[in-house]
JSON list of C-alpha atoms in Angstrom, two decimals:
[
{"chain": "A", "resi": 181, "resn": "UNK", "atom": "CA", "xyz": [99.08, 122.21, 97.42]},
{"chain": "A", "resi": 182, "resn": "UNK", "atom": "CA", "xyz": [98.31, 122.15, 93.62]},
{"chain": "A", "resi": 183, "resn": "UNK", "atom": "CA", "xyz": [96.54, 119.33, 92.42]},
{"chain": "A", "resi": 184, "resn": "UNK", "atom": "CA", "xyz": [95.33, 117.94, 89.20]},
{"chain": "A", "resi": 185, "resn": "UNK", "atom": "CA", "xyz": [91.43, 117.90, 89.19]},
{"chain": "A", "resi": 186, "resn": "UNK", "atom": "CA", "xyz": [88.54, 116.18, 86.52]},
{"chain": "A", "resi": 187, "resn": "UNK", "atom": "CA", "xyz": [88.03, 119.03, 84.46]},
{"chain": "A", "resi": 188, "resn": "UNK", "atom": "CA", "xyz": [84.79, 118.11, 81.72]},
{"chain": "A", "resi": 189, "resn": "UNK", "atom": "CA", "xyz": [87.11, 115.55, 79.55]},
{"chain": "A", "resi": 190, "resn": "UNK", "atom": "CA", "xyz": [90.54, 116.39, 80.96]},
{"chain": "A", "resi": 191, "resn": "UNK", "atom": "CA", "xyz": [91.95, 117.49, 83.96]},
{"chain": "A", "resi": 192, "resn": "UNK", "atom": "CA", "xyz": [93.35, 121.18, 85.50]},
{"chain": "A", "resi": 193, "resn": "UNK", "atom": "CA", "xyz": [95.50, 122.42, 87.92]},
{"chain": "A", "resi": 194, "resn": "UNK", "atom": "CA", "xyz": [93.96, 123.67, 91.23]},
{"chain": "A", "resi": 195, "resn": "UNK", "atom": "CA", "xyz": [95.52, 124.96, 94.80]},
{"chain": "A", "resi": 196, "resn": "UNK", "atom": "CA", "xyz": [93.95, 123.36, 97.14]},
{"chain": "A", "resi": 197, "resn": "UNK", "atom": "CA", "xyz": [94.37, 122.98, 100.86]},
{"chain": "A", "resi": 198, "resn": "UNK", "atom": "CA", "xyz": [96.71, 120.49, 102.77]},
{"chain": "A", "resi": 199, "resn": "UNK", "atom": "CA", "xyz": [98.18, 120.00, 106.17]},
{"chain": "A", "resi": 200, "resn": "UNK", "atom": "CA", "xyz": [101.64, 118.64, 106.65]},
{"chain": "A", "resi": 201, "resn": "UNK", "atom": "CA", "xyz": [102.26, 115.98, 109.09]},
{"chain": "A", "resi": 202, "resn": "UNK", "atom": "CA", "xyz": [104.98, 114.16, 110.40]},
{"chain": "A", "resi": 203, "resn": "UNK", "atom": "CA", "xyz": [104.72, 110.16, 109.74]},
{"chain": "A", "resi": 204, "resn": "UNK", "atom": "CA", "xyz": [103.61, 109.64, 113.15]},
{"chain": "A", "resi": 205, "resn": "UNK", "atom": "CA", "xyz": [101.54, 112.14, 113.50]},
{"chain": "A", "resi": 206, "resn": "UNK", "atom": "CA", "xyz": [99.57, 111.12, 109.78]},
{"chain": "A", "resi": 207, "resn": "UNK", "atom": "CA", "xyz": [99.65, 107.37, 110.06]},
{"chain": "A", "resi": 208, "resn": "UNK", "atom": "CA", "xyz": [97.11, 107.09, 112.95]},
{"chain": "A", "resi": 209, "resn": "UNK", "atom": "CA", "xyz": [95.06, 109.38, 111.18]},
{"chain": "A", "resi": 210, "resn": "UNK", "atom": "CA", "xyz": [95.31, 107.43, 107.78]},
{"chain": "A", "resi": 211, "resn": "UNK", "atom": "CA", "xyz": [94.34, 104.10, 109.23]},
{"chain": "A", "resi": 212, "resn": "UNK", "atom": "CA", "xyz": [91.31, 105.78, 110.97]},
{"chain": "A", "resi": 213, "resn": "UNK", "atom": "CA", "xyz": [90.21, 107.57, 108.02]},
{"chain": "A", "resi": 214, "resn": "UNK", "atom": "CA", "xyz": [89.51, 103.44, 106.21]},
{"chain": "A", "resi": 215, "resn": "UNK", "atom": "CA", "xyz": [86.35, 103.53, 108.11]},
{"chain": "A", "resi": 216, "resn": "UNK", "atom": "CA", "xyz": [85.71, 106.70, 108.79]},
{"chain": "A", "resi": 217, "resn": "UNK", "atom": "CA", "xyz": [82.50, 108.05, 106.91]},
{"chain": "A", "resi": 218, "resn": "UNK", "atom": "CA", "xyz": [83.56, 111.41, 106.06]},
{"chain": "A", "resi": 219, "resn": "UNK", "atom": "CA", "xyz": [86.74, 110.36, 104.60]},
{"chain": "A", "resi": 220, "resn": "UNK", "atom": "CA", "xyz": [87.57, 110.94, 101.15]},
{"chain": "A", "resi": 221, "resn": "UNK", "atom": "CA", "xyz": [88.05, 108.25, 98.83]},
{"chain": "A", "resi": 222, "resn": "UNK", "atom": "CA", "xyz": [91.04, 108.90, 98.22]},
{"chain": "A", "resi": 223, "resn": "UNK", "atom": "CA", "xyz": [91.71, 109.37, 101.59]},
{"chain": "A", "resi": 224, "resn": "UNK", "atom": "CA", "xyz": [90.50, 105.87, 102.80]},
{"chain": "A", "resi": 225, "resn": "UNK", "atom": "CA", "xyz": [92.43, 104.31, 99.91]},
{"chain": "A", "resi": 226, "resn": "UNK", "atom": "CA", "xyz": [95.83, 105.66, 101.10]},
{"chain": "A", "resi": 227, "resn": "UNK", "atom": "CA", "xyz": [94.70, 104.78, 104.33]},
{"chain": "A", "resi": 228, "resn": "UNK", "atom": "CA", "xyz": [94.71, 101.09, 103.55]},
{"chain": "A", "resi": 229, "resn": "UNK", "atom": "CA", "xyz": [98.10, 101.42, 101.77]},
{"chain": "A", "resi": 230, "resn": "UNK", "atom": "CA", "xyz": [99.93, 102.65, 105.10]},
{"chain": "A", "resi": 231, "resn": "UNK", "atom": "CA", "xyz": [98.59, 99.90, 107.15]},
{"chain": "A", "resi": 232, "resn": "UNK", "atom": "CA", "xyz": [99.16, 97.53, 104.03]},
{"chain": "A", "resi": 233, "resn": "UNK", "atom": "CA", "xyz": [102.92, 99.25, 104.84]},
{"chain": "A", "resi": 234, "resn": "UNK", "atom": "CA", "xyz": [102.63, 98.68, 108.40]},
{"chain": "A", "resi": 235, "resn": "UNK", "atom": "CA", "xyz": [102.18, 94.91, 108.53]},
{"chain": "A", "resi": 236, "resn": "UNK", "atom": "CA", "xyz": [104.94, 94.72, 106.09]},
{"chain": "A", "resi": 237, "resn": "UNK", "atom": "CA", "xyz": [107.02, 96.48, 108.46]},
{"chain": "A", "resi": 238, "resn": "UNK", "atom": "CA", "xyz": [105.68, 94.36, 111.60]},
{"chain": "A", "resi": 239, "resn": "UNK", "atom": "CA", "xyz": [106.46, 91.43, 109.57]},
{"chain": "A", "resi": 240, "resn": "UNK", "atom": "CA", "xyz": [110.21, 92.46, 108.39]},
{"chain": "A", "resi": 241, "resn": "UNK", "atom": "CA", "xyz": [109.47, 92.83, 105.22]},
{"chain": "A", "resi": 242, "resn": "UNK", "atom": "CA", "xyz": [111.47, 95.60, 104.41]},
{"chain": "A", "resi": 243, "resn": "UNK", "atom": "CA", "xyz": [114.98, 95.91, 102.44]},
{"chain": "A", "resi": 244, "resn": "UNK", "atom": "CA", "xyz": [117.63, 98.66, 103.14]},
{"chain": "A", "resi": 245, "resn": "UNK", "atom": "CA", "xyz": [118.56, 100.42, 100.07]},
{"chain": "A", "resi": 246, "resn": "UNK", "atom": "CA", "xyz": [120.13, 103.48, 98.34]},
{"chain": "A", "resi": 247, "resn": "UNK", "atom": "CA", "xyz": [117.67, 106.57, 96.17]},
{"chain": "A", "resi": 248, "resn": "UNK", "atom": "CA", "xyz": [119.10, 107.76, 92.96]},
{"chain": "A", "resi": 249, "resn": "UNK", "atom": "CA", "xyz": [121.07, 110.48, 94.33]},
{"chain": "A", "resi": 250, "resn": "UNK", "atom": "CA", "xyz": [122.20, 108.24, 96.88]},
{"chain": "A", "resi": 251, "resn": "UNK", "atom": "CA", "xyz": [120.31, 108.74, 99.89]},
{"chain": "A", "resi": 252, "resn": "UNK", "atom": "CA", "xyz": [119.25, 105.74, 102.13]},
{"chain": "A", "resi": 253, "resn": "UNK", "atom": "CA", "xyz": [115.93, 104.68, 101.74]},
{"chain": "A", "resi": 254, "resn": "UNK", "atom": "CA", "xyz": [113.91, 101.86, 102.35]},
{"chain": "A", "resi": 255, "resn": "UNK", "atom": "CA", "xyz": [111.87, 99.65, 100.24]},
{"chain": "A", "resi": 256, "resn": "UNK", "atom": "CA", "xyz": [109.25, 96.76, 100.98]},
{"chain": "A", "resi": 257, "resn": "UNK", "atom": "CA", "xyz": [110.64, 93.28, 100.22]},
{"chain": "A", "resi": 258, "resn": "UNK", "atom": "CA", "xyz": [110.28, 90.39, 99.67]},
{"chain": "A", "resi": 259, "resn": "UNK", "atom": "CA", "xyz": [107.17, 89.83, 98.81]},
{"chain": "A", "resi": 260, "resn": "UNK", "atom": "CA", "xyz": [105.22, 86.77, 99.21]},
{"chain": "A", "resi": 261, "resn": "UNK", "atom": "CA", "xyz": [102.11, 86.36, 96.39]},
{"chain": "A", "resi": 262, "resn": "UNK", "atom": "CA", "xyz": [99.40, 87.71, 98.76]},
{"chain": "A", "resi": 263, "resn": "UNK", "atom": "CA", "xyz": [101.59, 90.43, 99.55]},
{"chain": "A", "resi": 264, "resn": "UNK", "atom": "CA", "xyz": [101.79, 91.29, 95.62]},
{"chain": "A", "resi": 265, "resn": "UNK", "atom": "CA", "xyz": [97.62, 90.31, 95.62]},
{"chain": "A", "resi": 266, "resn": "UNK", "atom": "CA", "xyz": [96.84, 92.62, 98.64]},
{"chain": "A", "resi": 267, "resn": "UNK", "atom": "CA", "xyz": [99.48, 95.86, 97.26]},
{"chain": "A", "resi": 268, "resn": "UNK", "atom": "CA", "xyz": [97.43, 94.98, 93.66]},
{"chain": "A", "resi": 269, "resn": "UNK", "atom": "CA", "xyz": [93.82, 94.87, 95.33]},
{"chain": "A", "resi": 270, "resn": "UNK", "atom": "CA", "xyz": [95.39, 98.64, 97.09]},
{"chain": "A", "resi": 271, "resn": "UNK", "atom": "CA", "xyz": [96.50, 100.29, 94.45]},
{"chain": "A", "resi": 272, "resn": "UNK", "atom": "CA", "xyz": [93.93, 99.46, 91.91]},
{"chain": "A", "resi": 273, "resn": "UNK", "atom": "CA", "xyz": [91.02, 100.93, 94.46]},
{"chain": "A", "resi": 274, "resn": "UNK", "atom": "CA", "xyz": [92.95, 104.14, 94.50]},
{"chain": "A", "resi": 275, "resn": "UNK", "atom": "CA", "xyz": [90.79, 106.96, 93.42]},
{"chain": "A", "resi": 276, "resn": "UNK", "atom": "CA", "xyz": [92.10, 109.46, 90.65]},
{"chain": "A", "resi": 277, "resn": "UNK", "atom": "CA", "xyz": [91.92, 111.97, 93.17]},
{"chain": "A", "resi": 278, "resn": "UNK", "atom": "CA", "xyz": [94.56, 109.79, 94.95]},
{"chain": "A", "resi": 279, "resn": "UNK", "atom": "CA", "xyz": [96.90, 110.36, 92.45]},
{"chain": "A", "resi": 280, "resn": "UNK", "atom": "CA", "xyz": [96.34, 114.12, 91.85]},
{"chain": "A", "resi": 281, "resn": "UNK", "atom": "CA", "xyz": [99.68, 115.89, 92.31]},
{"chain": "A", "resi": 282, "resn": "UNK", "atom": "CA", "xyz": [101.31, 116.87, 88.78]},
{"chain": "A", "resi": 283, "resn": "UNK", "atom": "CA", "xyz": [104.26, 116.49, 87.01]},
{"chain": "A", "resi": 284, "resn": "UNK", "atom": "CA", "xyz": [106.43, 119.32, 87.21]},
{"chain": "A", "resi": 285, "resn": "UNK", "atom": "CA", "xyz": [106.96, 120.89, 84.06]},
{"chain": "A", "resi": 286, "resn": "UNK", "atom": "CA", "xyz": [103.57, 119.49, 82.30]},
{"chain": "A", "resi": 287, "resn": "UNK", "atom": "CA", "xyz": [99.89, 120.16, 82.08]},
{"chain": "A", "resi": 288, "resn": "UNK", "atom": "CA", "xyz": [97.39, 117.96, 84.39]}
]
């Protein structure tokens, strides 16, 4: 998997490894990893964001819709303000490592 990576004062490309798992294979793992004290950062942070998804999805908060190229997909709504807090509180505790995967087409 190629990765952006903290290079000095910018950031470069670099292949790192990655394992490919189906949802329900990776979302026990995810929710483990929260706690666990080897876990990445990054990897703790996304861990919160699929149980985050999880209770949303216990709770029916989910909406059916369509992708740009017209494929189904699924989206989380509505949202209730400490839904909105709690996604907030999630995302902004993501690591830049958590975000590391490139734009095709342009530098890191």
């Amino acid at each position: 998997l190629t990765v952006a990576r903290r290079h000095g004062g910018g950031a470069r490309s670099r292949t790192v490894p990655a394992l490919v798992l189906p949802v329900d294979a990776a979302l026990p793992l995810l929710v483990a990893a929260r706690h666990h004290p080897a876990a990445h950062p990054a990897t703790a942070a996304w861990g919160a964001a699929a149980l985050h998804a999880l209770h949303l999805a216990a709770r029916g908060r989910m909406l059916p819709g369509l992708t740009a190229d017209d494929l189904d997909a699924w989206r989380a709504g509505p949202l209730d303000a400490d839904d909105i807090a709690h996604l907030r509180a999630v995302a902004a505790a993501l690591p830049f490592e958590g975000h590391a995967v490139p734009v095709p087409g342009r530098g890191p």
